Amino acid sequence: RNQLKRSDVKFWGLHPGGLKIMQHIERRLELEPEELKYSRAVLKQYGNMSSATILFVLDEIIKSGNPQPGEYAVLLAFGPGLTMESCLLRW
């Protein structure tokens, strides 16, 4: 619907609910470990804070100073039960 390819997405933010979840999503989306570095940093520093954790990941991406106008990010978050939120961002 957005005419985007996976390679068009520069930043990936994944709710770090735990290492197993992150590894599973990484495999399924064929992401490189480097692409989830912000999510891993938040997991290491704060742990799992439920679906709100994705906002900490977004903050890490922004603080990196790397997002440039026109670049895309995909954010994926998971909540209690079987809840999933996703967002496509364009800087």
GROMACS .gro file of N, CA and C in nm:
model
  273
    1ARG      N    1   0.082  -0.119   0.000
    1ARG     CA    2   0.000   0.000   0.000
    1ARG      C    3   0.086   0.126   0.000
    2ASN      N    4   0.204   0.120   0.058
    2ASN     CA    5   0.293   0.236   0.060
    2ASN      C    6   0.400   0.229  -0.049
    3GLN      N    7   0.396   0.123  -0.130
    3GLN     CA    8   0.493   0.106  -0.239
    3GLN      C    9   0.637   0.101  -0.189
    4LEU      N   10   0.657   0.054  -0.067
    4LEU     CA   11   0.791   0.045  -0.009
    4LEU      C   12   0.842  -0.098  -0.013
    5LYS      N   13   0.973  -0.108  -0.030
    5LYS     CA   14   1.039  -0.238  -0.017
    5LYS      C   15   1.107  -0.242   0.119
    6ARG      N   16   1.140  -0.360   0.163
    6ARG     CA   17   1.208  -0.376   0.291
    6ARG      C   18   1.336  -0.293   0.295
    7SER      N   19   1.404  -0.285   0.183
    7SER     CA   20   1.530  -0.210   0.175
    7SER      C   21   1.509  -0.058   0.187
    8ASP      N   22   1.385  -0.012   0.172
    8ASP     CA   23   1.356   0.131   0.188
    8ASP      C   24   1.352   0.174   0.334
    9VAL      N   25   1.342   0.078   0.424
    9VAL     CA   26   1.331   0.108   0.567
    9VAL      C   27   1.471   0.115   0.626
   10LYS      N   28   1.508   0.232   0.675
   10LYS     CA   29   1.643   0.253   0.730
   10LYS      C   30   1.651   0.213   0.877
   11PHE      N   31   1.543   0.235   0.952
   11PHE     CA   32   1.544   0.209   1.097
   11PHE      C   33   1.433   0.111   1.134
   12TRP      N   34   1.469   0.018   1.221
   12TRP     CA   35   1.373  -0.079   1.274
   12TRP      C   36   1.370  -0.066   1.425
   13GLY      N   37   1.252  -0.043   1.477
   13GLY     CA   38   1.234  -0.037   1.622
   13GLY      C   39   1.140  -0.149   1.663
   14LEU      N   40   1.191  -0.239   1.742
   14LEU     CA   41   1.114  -0.354   1.786
   14LEU      C   42   1.100  -0.350   1.937
   15HIS      N   43   0.979  -0.365   1.985
   15HIS     CA   44   0.956  -0.373   2.129
   15HIS      C   45   1.040  -0.487   2.184
   16PRO      N   46   1.135  -0.456   2.271
   16PRO     CA   47   1.222  -0.562   2.324
   16PRO      C   48   1.157  -0.635   2.441
   17GLY      N   49   1.060  -0.718   2.410
   17GLY     CA   50   0.990  -0.792   2.514
   17GLY      C   51   1.073  -0.905   2.574
   18GLY      N   52   1.180  -0.936   2.510
   18GLY     CA   53   1.269  -1.041   2.556
   18GLY      C   54   1.355  -1.085   2.439
   19LEU      N   55   1.467  -1.146   2.469
   19LEU     CA   56   1.561  -1.186   2.366
   19LEU      C   57   1.501  -1.287   2.268
   20LYS      N   58   1.422  -1.383   2.318
   20LYS     CA   59   1.362  -1.484   2.230
   20LYS      C   60   1.267  -1.420   2.129
   21ILE      N   61   1.185  -1.327   2.175
   21ILE     CA   62   1.092  -1.258   2.085
   21ILE      C   63   1.169  -1.181   1.979
   22MET      N   64   1.272  -1.110   2.022
   22MET     CA   65   1.351  -1.031   1.927
   22MET      C   66   1.419  -1.121   1.824
   23GLN      N   67   1.474  -1.231   1.867
   23GLN     CA   68   1.540  -1.323   1.774
   23GLN      C   69   1.441  -1.382   1.674
   24HIS      N   70   1.321  -1.415   1.721
   24HIS     CA   71   1.219  -1.470   1.633
   24HIS      C   72   1.179  -1.368   1.526
   25ILE      N   73   1.149  -1.246   1.567
   25ILE     CA   74   1.110  -1.141   1.472
   25ILE      C   75   1.225  -1.111   1.376
   26GLU      N   76   1.345  -1.107   1.429
   26GLU     CA   77   1.464  -1.082   1.346
   26GLU      C   78   1.473  -1.186   1.234
   27ARG      N   79   1.454  -1.312   1.269
   27ARG     CA   80   1.458  -1.420   1.168
   27ARG      C   81   1.344  -1.407   1.068
   28ARG      N   82   1.223  -1.387   1.119
   28ARG     CA   83   1.105  -1.383   1.032
   28ARG      C   84   1.108  -1.266   0.934
   29LEU      N   85   1.162  -1.152   0.979
   29LEU     CA   86   1.169  -1.034   0.892
   29LEU      C   87   1.302  -1.025   0.818
   30GLU      N   88   1.388  -1.125   0.841
   30GLU     CA   89   1.520  -1.130   0.777
   30GLU      C   90   1.599  -1.002   0.803
   31LEU      N   91   1.601  -0.961   0.929
   31LEU     CA   92   1.677  -0.843   0.971
   31LEU      C   93   1.817  -0.884   1.013
   32GLU      N   94   1.909  -0.794   0.996
   32GLU     CA   95   2.045  -0.813   1.044
   32GLU      C   96   2.050  -0.772   1.191
   33PRO      N   97   2.135  -0.833   1.272
   33PRO     CA   98   2.144  -0.794   1.414
   33PRO      C   99   2.166  -0.644   1.433
   34GLU      N  100   2.243  -0.583   1.344
   34GLU     CA  101   2.271  -0.438   1.353
   34GLU      C  102   2.142  -0.355   1.343
   35GLU      N  103   2.044  -0.406   1.270
   35GLU     CA  104   1.920  -0.331   1.249
   35GLU      C  105   1.836  -0.321   1.376
   36LEU      N  106   1.863  -0.406   1.473
   36LEU     CA  107   1.789  -0.401   1.600
   36LEU      C  108   1.875  -0.352   1.716
   37LYS      N  109   1.982  -0.280   1.684
   37LYS     CA  110   2.074  -0.235   1.790
   37LYS      C  111   2.006  -0.143   1.890
   38TYR      N  112   1.913  -0.060   1.847
   38TYR     CA  113   1.845   0.031   1.939
   38TYR      C  114   1.753  -0.047   2.033
   39SER      N  115   1.686  -0.147   1.980
   39SER     CA  116   1.599  -0.231   2.063
   39SER      C  117   1.680  -0.309   2.165
   40ARG      N  118   1.794  -0.362   2.121
   40ARG     CA  119   1.880  -0.437   2.214
   40ARG      C  120   1.934  -0.346   2.325
   41ALA      N  121   1.969  -0.223   2.289
   41ALA     CA  122   2.022  -0.129   2.390
   41ALA      C  123   1.917  -0.100   2.496
   42VAL      N  124   1.792  -0.081   2.454
   42VAL     CA  125   1.684  -0.054   2.549
   42VAL      C  126   1.657  -0.176   2.636
   43LEU      N  127   1.656  -0.294   2.577
   43LEU     CA  128   1.636  -0.416   2.655
   43LEU      C  129   1.744  -0.430   2.761
   44LYS      N  130   1.867  -0.404   2.723
   44LYS     CA  131   1.979  -0.417   2.817
   44LYS      C  132   1.969  -0.314   2.930
   45GLN      N  133   1.933  -0.191   2.895
   45GLN     CA  134   1.932  -0.084   2.995
   45GLN      C  135   1.806  -0.084   3.083
   46TYR      N  136   1.689  -0.111   3.024
   46TYR     CA  137   1.562  -0.096   3.097
   46TYR      C  138   1.484  -0.226   3.116
   47GLY      N  139   1.510  -0.325   3.032
   47GLY     CA  140   1.429  -0.446   3.036
   47GLY      C  141   1.298  -0.426   2.962
   48ASN      N  142   1.204  -0.515   2.983
   48ASN     CA  143   1.073  -0.509   2.918
   48ASN      C  144   0.978  -0.425   3.002
   49MET      N  145   0.932  -0.315   2.945
   49MET     CA  146   0.837  -0.227   3.014
   49MET      C  147   0.701  -0.230   2.944
   50SER      N  148   0.664  -0.343   2.889
   50SER     CA  149   0.540  -0.363   2.815
   50SER      C  150   0.546  -0.283   2.684
   51SER      N  151   0.432  -0.258   2.623
   51SER     CA  152   0.432  -0.197   2.489
   51SER      C  153   0.488  -0.056   2.487
   52ALA      N  154   0.490   0.014   2.600
   52ALA     CA  155   0.546   0.149   2.605
   52ALA      C  156   0.697   0.150   2.579
   53THR      N  157   0.761   0.035   2.587
   53THR     CA  158   0.905   0.026   2.566
   53THR      C  159   0.944   0.077   2.428
   54ILE      N  160   0.854   0.065   2.332
   54ILE     CA  161   0.885   0.108   2.195
   54ILE      C  162   0.917   0.257   2.191
   55LEU      N  163   0.859   0.336   2.281
   55LEU     CA  164   0.888   0.479   2.285
   55LEU      C  165   1.033   0.504   2.327
   56PHE      N  166   1.086   0.419   2.412
   56PHE     CA  167   1.227   0.429   2.451
   56PHE      C  168   1.317   0.393   2.333
   57VAL      N  169   1.273   0.296   2.253
   57VAL     CA  170   1.349   0.259   2.133
   57VAL      C  171   1.348   0.375   2.034
   58LEU      N  172   1.232   0.437   2.013
   58LEU     CA  173   1.223   0.553   1.924
   58LEU      C  174   1.315   0.664   1.973
   59ASP      N  175   1.319   0.687   2.103
   59ASP     CA  176   1.407   0.789   2.160
   59ASP      C  177   1.553   0.757   2.129
   60GLU      N  178   1.592   0.631   2.138
   60GLU     CA  179   1.730   0.591   2.106
   60GLU      C  180   1.762   0.619   1.959
   61ILE      N  181   1.667   0.590   1.871
   61ILE     CA  182   1.687   0.617   1.728
   61ILE      C  183   1.707   0.766   1.706
   62ILE      N  184   1.623   0.847   1.766
   62ILE     CA  185   1.632   0.992   1.749
   62ILE      C  186   1.762   1.046   1.807
   63LYS      N  187   1.799   0.999   1.927
   63LYS     CA  188   1.922   1.046   1.991
   63LYS      C  189   2.047   1.007   1.914
   64SER      N  190   2.037   0.905   1.830
   64SER     CA  191   2.153   0.863   1.751
   64SER      C  192   2.194   0.972   1.652
   65GLY      N  193   2.099   1.060   1.619
   65GLY     CA  194   2.127   1.167   1.525
   65GLY      C  195   2.132   1.121   1.380
   66ASN      N  196   2.099   0.995   1.356
   66ASN     CA  197   2.111   0.941   1.221
   66ASN      C  198   1.989   0.963   1.131
   67PRO      N  199   1.867   0.974   1.183
   67PRO     CA  200   1.754   0.989   1.091
   67PRO      C  201   1.766   1.116   1.006
   68GLN      N  202   1.750   1.100   0.877
   68GLN     CA  203   1.757   1.211   0.783
   68GLN      C  204   1.620   1.230   0.718
   69PRO      N  205   1.587   1.353   0.677
   69PRO     CA  206   1.458   1.377   0.613
   69PRO      C  207   1.433   1.281   0.497
   70GLY      N  208   1.313   1.224   0.497
   70GLY     CA  209   1.273   1.131   0.392
   70GLY      C  210   1.300   0.985   0.422
   71GLU      N  211   1.377   0.956   0.527
   71GLU     CA  212   1.405   0.816   0.562
   71GLU      C  213   1.288   0.756   0.638
   72TYR      N  214   1.276   0.623   0.628
   72TYR     CA  215   1.166   0.551   0.691
   72TYR      C  216   1.212   0.470   0.810
   73ALA      N  217   1.117   0.452   0.902
   73ALA     CA  218   1.136   0.363   1.017
   73ALA      C  219   1.008   0.282   1.036
   74VAL      N  220   1.024   0.160   1.078
   74VAL     CA  221   0.910   0.076   1.116
   74VAL      C  222   0.925   0.046   1.264
   75LEU      N  223   0.818   0.071   1.340
   75LEU     CA  224   0.815   0.040   1.482
   75LEU      C  225   0.712  -0.069   1.505
   76LEU      N  226   0.749  -0.170   1.582
   76LEU     CA  227   0.661  -0.282   1.616
   76LEU      C  228   0.660  -0.299   1.766
   77ALA      N  229   0.540  -0.301   1.825
   77ALA     CA  230   0.529  -0.316   1.970
   77ALA      C  231   0.427  -0.424   2.002
   78PHE      N  232   0.447  -0.487   2.116
   78PHE     CA  233   0.359  -0.595   2.160
   78PHE      C  234   0.312  -0.565   2.301
   79GLY      N  235   0.185  -0.593   2.328
   79GLY     CA  236   0.130  -0.569   2.461
   79GLY      C  237   0.073  -0.695   2.520
   80PRO      N  238   0.005  -0.679   2.634
   80PRO     CA  239  -0.053  -0.795   2.704
   80PRO      C  240  -0.149  -0.873   2.615
   81GLY      N  241  -0.155  -1.001   2.641
   81GLY     CA  242  -0.243  -1.086   2.560
   81GLY      C  243  -0.184  -1.098   2.420
   82LEU      N  244  -0.266  -1.081   2.322
   82LEU     CA  245  -0.221  -1.087   2.183
   82LEU      C  246  -0.242  -0.952   2.118
   83THR      N  247  -0.170  -0.852   2.164
   83THR     CA  248  -0.183  -0.715   2.115
   83THR      C  249  -0.057  -0.677   2.039
   84MET      N  250  -0.075  -0.622   1.921
   84MET     CA  251   0.040  -0.575   1.843
   84MET      C  252   0.008  -0.439   1.785
   85GLU      N  253   0.103  -0.349   1.796
   85GLU     CA  254   0.090  -0.218   1.735
   85GLU      C  255   0.205  -0.201   1.638
   86SER      N  256   0.181  -0.130   1.530
   86SER     CA  257   0.289  -0.104   1.435
   86SER      C  258   0.272   0.037   1.378
   87CYS      N  259   0.384   0.090   1.330
   87CYS     CA  260   0.382   0.227   1.281
   87CYS      C  261   0.490   0.242   1.174
   88LEU      N  262   0.456   0.308   1.066
   88LEU     CA  263   0.554   0.345   0.965
   88LEU      C  264   0.579   0.494   0.979
   89LEU      N  265   0.704   0.531   1.005
   89LEU     CA  266   0.740   0.672   1.021
   89LEU      C  267   0.824   0.718   0.903
   90ARG      N  268   0.808   0.844   0.869
   90ARG     CA  269   0.896   0.906   0.770
   90ARG      C  270   0.948   1.036   0.828
   91TRP      N  271   1.079   1.048   0.832
   91TRP     CA  272   1.139   1.170   0.885
   91TRP      C  273   1.134   1.278   0.782
   0.00000   0.00000   0.00000
